[in-house]
mmCIF file of C-alpha atoms in Angstrom:
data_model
loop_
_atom_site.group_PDB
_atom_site.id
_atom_site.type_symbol
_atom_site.label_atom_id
_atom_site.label_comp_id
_atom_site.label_asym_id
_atom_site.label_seq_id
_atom_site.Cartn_x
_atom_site.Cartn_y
_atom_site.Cartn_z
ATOM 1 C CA UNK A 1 98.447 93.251 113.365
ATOM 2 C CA UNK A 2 96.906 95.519 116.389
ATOM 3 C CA UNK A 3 99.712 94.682 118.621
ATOM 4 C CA UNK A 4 102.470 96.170 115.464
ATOM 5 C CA UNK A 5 100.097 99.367 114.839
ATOM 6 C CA UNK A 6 100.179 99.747 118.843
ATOM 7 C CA UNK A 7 103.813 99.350 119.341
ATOM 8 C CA UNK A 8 104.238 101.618 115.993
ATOM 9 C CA UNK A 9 102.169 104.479 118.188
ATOM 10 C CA UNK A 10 104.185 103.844 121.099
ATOM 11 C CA UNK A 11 107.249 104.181 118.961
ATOM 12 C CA UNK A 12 105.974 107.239 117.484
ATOM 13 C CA UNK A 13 104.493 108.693 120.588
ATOM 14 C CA UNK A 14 108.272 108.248 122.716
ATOM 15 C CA UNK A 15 110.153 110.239 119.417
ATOM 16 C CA UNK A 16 108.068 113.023 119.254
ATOM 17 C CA UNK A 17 108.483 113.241 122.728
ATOM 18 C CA UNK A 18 111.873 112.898 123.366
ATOM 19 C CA UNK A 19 112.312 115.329 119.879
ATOM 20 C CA UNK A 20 110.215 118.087 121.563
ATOM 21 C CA UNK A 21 112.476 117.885 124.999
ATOM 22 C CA UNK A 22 115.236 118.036 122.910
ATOM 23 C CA UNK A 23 114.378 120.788 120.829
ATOM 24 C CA UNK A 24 112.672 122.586 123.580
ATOM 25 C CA UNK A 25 116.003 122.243 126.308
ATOM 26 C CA UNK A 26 118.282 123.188 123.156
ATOM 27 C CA UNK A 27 116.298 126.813 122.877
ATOM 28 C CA UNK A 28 116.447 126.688 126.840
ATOM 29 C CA UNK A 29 120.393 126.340 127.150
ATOM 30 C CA UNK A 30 120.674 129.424 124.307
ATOM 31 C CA UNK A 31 118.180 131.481 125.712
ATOM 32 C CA UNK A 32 118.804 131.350 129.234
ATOM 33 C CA UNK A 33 120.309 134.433 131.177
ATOM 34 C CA UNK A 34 121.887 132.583 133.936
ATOM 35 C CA UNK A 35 124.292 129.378 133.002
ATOM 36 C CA UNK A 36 123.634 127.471 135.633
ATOM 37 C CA UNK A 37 120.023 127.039 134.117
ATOM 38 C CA UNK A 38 121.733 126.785 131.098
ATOM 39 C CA UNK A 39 123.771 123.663 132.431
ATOM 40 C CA UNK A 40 121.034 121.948 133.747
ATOM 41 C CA UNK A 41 118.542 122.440 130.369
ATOM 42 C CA UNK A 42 121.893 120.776 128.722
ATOM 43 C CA UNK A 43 121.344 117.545 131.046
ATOM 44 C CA UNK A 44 117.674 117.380 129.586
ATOM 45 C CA UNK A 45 118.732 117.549 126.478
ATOM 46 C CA UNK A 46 121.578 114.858 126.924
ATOM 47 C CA UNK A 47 118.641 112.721 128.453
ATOM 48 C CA UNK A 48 116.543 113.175 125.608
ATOM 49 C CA UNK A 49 119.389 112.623 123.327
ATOM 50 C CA UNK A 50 119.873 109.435 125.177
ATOM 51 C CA UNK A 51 116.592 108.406 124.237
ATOM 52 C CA UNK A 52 116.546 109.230 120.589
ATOM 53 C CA UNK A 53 120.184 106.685 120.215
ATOM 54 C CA UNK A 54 117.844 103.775 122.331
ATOM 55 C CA UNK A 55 115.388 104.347 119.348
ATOM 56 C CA UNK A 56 118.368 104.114 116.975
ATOM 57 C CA UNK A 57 118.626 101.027 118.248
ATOM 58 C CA UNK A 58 122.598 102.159 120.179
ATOM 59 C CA UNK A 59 121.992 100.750 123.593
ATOM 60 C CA UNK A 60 126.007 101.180 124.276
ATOM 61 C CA UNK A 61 125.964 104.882 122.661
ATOM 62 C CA UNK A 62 123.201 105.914 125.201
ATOM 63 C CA UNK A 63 124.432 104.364 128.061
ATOM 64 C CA UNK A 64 127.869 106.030 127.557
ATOM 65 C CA UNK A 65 125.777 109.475 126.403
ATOM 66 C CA UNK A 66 124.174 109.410 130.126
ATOM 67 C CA UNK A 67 127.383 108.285 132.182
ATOM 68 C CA UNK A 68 130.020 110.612 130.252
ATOM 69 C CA UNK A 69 127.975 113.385 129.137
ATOM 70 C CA UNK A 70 125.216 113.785 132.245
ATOM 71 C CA UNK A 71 127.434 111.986 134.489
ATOM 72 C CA UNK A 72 130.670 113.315 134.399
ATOM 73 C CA UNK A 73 130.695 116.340 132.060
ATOM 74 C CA UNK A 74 127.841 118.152 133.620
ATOM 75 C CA UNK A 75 128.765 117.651 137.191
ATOM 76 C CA UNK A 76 132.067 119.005 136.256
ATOM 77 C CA UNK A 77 130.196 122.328 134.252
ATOM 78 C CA UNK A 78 128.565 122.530 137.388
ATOM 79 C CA UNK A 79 131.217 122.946 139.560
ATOM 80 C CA UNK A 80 132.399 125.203 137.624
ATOM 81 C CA UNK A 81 129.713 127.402 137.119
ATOM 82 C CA UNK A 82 129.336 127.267 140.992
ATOM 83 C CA UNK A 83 133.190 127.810 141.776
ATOM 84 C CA UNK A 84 133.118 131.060 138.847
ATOM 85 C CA UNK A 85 130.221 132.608 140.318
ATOM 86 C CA UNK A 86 126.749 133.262 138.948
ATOM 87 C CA UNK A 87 126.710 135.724 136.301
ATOM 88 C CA UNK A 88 123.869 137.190 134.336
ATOM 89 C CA UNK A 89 124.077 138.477 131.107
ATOM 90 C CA UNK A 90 120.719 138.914 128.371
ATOM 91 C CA UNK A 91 121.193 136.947 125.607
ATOM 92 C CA UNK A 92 120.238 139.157 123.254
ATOM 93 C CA UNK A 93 122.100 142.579 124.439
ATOM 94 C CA UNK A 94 125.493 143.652 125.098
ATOM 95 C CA UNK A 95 126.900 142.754 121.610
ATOM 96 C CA UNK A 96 126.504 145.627 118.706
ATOM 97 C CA UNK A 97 122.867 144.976 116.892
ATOM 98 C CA UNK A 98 124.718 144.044 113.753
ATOM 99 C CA UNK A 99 126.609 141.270 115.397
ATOM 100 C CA UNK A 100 123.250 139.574 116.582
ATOM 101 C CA UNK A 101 121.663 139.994 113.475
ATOM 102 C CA UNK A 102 124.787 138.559 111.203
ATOM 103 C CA UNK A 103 124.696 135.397 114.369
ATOM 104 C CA UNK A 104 120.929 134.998 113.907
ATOM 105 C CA UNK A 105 121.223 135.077 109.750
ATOM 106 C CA UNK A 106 123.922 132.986 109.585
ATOM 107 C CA UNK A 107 122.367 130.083 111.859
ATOM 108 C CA UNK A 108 119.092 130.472 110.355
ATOM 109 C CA UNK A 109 120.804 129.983 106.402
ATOM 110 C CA UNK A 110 122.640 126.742 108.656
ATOM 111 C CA UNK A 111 119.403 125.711 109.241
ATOM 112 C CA UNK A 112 117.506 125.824 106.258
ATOM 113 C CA UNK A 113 120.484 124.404 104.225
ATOM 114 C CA UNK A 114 120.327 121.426 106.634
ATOM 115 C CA UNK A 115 117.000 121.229 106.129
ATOM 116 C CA UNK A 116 117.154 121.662 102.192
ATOM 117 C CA UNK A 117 119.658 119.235 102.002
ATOM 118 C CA UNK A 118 117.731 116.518 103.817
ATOM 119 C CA UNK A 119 114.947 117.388 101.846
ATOM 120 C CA UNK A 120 116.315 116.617 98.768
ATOM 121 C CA UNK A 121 117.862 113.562 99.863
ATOM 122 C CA UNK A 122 114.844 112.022 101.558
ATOM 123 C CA UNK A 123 112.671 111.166 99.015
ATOM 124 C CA UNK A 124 115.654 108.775 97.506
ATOM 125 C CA UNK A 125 118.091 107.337 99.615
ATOM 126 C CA UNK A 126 116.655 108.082 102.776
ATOM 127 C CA UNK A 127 113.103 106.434 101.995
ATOM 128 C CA UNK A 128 113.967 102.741 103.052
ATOM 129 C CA UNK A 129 116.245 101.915 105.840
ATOM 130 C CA UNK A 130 118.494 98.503 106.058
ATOM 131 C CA UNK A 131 117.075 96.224 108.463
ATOM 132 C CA UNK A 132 119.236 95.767 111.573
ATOM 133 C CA UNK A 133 120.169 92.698 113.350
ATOM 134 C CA UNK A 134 119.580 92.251 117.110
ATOM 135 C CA UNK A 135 123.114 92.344 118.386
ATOM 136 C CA UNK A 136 123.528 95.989 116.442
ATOM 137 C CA UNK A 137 124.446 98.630 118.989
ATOM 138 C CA UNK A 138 125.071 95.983 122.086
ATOM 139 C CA UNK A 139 128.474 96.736 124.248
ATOM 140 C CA UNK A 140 130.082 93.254 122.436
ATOM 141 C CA UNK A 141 129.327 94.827 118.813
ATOM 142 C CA UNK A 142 130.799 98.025 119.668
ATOM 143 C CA UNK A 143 133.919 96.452 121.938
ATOM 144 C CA UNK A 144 134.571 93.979 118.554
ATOM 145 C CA UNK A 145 134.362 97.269 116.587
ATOM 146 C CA UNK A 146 136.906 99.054 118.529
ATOM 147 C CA UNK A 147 139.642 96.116 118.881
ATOM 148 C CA UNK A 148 139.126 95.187 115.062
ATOM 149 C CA UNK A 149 138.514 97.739 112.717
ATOM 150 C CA UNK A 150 139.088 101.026 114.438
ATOM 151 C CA UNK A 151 141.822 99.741 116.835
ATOM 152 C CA UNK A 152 144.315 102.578 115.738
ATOM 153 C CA UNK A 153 141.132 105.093 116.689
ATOM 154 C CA UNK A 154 140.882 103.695 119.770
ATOM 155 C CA UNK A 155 144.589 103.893 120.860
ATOM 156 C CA UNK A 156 144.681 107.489 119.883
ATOM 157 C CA UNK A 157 141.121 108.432 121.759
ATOM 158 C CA UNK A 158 143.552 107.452 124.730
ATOM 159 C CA UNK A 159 146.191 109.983 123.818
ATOM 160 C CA UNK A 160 143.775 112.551 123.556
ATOM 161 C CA UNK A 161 142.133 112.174 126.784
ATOM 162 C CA UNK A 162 145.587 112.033 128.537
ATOM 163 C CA UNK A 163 146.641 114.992 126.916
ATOM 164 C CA UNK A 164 143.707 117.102 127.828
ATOM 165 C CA UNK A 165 144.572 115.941 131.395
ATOM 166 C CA UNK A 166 147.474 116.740 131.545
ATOM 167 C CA UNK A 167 146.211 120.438 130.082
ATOM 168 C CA UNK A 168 143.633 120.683 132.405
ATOM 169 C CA UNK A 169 146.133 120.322 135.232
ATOM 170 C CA UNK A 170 148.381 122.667 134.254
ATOM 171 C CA UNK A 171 145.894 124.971 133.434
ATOM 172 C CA UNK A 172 144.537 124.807 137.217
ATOM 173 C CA UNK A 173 148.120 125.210 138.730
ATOM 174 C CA UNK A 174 148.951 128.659 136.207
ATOM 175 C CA UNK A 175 148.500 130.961 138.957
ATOM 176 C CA UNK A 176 151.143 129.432 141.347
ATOM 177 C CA UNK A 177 154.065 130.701 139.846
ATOM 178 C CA UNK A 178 153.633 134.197 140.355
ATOM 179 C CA UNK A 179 152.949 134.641 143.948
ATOM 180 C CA UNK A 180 151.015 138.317 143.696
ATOM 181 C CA UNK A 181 148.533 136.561 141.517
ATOM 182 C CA UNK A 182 147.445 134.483 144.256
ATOM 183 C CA UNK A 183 144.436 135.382 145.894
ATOM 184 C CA UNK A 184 144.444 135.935 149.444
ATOM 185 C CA UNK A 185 142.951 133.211 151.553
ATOM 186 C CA UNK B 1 107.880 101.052 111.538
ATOM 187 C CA UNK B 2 109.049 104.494 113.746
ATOM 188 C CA UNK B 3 109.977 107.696 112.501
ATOM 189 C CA UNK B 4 112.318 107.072 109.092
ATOM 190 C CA UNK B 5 115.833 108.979 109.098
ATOM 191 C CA UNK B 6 114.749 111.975 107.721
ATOM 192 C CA UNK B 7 113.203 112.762 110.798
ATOM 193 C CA UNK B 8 116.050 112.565 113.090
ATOM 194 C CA UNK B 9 118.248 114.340 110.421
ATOM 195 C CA UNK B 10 116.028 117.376 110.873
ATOM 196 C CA UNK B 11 116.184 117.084 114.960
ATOM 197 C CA UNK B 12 120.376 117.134 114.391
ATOM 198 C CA UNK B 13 119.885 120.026 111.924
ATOM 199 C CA UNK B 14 117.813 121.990 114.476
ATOM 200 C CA UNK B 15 120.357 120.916 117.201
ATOM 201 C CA UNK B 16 123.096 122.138 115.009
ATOM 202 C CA UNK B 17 121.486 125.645 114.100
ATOM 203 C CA UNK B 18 120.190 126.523 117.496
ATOM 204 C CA UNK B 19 124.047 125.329 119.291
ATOM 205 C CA UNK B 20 125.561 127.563 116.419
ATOM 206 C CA UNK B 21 122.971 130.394 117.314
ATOM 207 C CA UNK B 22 124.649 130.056 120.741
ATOM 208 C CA UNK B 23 128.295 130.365 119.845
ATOM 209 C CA UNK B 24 127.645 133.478 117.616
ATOM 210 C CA UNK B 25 125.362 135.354 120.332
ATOM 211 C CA UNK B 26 126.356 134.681 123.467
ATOM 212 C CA UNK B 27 128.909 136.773 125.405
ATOM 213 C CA UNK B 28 129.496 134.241 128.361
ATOM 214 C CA UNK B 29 132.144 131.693 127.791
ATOM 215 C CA UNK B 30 130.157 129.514 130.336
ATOM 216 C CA UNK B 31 127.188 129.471 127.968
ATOM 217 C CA UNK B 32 129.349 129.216 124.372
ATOM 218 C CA UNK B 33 130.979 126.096 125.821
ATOM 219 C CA UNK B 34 127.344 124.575 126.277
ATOM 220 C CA UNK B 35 126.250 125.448 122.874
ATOM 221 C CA UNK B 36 129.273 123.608 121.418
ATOM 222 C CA UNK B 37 128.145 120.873 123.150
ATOM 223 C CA UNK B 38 124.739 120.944 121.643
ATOM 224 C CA UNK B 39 126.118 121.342 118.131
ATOM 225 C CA UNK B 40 128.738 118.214 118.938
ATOM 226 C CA UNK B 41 125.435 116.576 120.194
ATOM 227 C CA UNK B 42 123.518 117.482 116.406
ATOM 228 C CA UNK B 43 126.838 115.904 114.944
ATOM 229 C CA UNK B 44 126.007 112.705 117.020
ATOM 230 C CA UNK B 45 122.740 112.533 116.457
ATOM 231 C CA UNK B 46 123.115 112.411 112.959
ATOM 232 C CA UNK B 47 126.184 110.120 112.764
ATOM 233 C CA UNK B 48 124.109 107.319 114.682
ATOM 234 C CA UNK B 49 121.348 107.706 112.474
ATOM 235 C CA UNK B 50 122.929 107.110 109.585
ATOM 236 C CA UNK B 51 124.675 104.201 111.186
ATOM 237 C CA UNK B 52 121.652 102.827 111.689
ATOM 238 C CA UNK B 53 120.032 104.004 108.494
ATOM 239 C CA UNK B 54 123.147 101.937 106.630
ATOM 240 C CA UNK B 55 123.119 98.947 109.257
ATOM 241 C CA UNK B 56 127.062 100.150 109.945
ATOM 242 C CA UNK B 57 128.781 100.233 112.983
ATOM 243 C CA UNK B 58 131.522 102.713 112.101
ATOM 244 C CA UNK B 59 128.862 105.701 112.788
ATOM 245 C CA UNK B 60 128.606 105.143 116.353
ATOM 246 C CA UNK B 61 132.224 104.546 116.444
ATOM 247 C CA UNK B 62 132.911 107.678 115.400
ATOM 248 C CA UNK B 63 130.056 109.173 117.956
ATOM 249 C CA UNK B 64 132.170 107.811 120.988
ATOM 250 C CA UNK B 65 135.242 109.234 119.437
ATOM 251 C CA UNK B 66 133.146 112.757 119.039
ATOM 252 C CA UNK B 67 131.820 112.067 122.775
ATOM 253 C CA UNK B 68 135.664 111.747 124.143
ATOM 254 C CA UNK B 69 136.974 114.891 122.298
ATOM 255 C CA UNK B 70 133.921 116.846 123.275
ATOM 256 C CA UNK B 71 134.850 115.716 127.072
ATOM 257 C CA UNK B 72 138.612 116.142 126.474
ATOM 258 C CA UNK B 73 137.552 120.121 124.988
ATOM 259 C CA UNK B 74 135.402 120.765 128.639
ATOM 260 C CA UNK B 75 138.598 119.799 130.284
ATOM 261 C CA UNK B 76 140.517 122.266 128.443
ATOM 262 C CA UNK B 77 137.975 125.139 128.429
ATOM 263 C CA UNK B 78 136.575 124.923 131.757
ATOM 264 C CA UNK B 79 140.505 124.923 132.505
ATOM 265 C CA UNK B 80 140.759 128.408 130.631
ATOM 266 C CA UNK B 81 137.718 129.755 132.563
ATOM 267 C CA UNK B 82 138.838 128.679 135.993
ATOM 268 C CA UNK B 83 142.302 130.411 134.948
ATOM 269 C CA UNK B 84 141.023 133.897 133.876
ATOM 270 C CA UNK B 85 138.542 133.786 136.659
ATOM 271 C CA UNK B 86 141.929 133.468 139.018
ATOM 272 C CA UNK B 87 143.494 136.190 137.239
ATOM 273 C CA UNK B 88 140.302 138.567 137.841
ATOM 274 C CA UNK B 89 139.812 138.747 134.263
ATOM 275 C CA UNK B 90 136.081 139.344 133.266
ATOM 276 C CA UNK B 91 134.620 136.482 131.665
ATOM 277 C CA UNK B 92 133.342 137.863 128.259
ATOM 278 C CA UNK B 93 133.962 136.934 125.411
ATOM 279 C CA UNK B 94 134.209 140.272 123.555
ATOM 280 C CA UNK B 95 136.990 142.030 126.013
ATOM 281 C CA UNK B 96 139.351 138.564 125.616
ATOM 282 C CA UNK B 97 140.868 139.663 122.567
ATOM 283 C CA UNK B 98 144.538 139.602 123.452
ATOM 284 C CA UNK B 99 146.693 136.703 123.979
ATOM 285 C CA UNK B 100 149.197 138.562 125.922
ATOM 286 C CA UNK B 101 149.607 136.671 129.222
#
């Protein structure tokens, strides 16, 4: 029985935790002047993320959360960011007042609609969880998953990442065909 | 038992509001692309909870499928930035309100 309320504290203690770095690097990336702070608040947040789906018991989700999203994303919002330049700019000036204010209402009614909803819904169906087997979340569960059920999902994920490839490149090579555009080397 | 459902609903809601805060308020396209990935990563959040709330697998299904778009939509708009920064056109999004090429 002291071992469970122990491992219940140390379950509690990692959440709130990982919740506050969450949280806390979300506010960051908003508030942040320059974006390459911005960028690397988002990796904290990913990480943190990462550890809220290991608590969800989604070992594959995770892993795939820190070698897409921290891994490959961010180093390529990096580069970026590095190739563009760093450029400043407040978060809260250079728009009209009104605009802020309307952006600041609007995700605030977001919020506490979310929150509302959840509210409503928690002392019902949210109250008692189904219990989980140990192979939920494992690489085999998800592979069956994907070559089963969701095969057509799968096939079409493909699709999509080959046509944003093939956007990406011929977004980069735009500037070729007009030869003034071309920056001097 | 850890924290029950509820709780990580209200960390995706938070994620949600503050990535949507983001979008509306910032001027840098830089910065509005990394808020959309902070409200795709509220989405997530909440989508593997509930898998796990229902014991379902289809949830984090469709979180990978969100985590491939959401990579597949960096490609394309850090594509768009590189381009306008190439064409000397100042990244903001207020003055980028013609489509002429």
């Amino acid at each position: 029985m002291i071992v469970a309320s122990v491992g219940n504290v140390l379950v509690w203690a990692v959440w709130v935790g990982a919740a506050f770095a969450c949280l806390a690097s979300a506010v960051a990336v908003v508030s942040f002047t320059n974006p390459f702070y911005s960028a690397l608040a988002l990796i904290g947040n990913l990480g943190s993320l990462a550890v809220l789906y290991l608590l969800l018991s989604s070992e594959f989700v995770a892993a795939a959360q820190v070698l897409v999203y921290a891994g490959a994303v961010m180093v390529m919002f990096l580069f970026v960011i590095a190739y563009v330049g760093p450029r400043t700019d407040s978060p809260w000036t250079g728009g009209p007042s009104w605009q802020t204010i309307g952006a600041v209402l609007a995700a605030g009614a977001l919020l506490v609609e979310i929150v509302v909803v959840i509210g409503l819904k928690a002392g019902g169906a949210l109250a008692h969880s189904h219990h989980v087997g140990a192979a939920f979340g494992t690489p085999s569960y998800i592979g069956r998953l994907f070559l089963t059920d969701h095969l057509l999902a799968f096939e079409i994920t493909s699709i999509v990442l080959l046509v944003a490839a093939i956007g990406g490149v011929i977004l980069g090579a735009h500037s070729r065909t007009s030869a003034e555009e071309v920056p001097p080397l | 038992m850890g924290p029950g459902t509820a709780w990580y609903l209200g960390v995706a809601g938070f994620l949600f509001g503050a990535g949507a805060l983001g979008v509306l308020i910032r001027r840098n396209p830089l910065i509005v692309l990394l808020s959309l990935e902070i409200m795709l990563n509220g989405a997530n959040l909440a989508l593997i909870a509930f898998a796990r709330h229902l014991n379902n697998g289809d949830g984090q299904i469709f979180a990978l499928a969100v985590m491939a778009v959401a990579a597949s939509e960096v490609v394309v708009g850090l594509g768009l930035i590189v381009a306008l920064n190439r064409k000397r056109i100042p990244l903001d999004v207020d003055r980028l309100s013609s489509l002429r090429g």
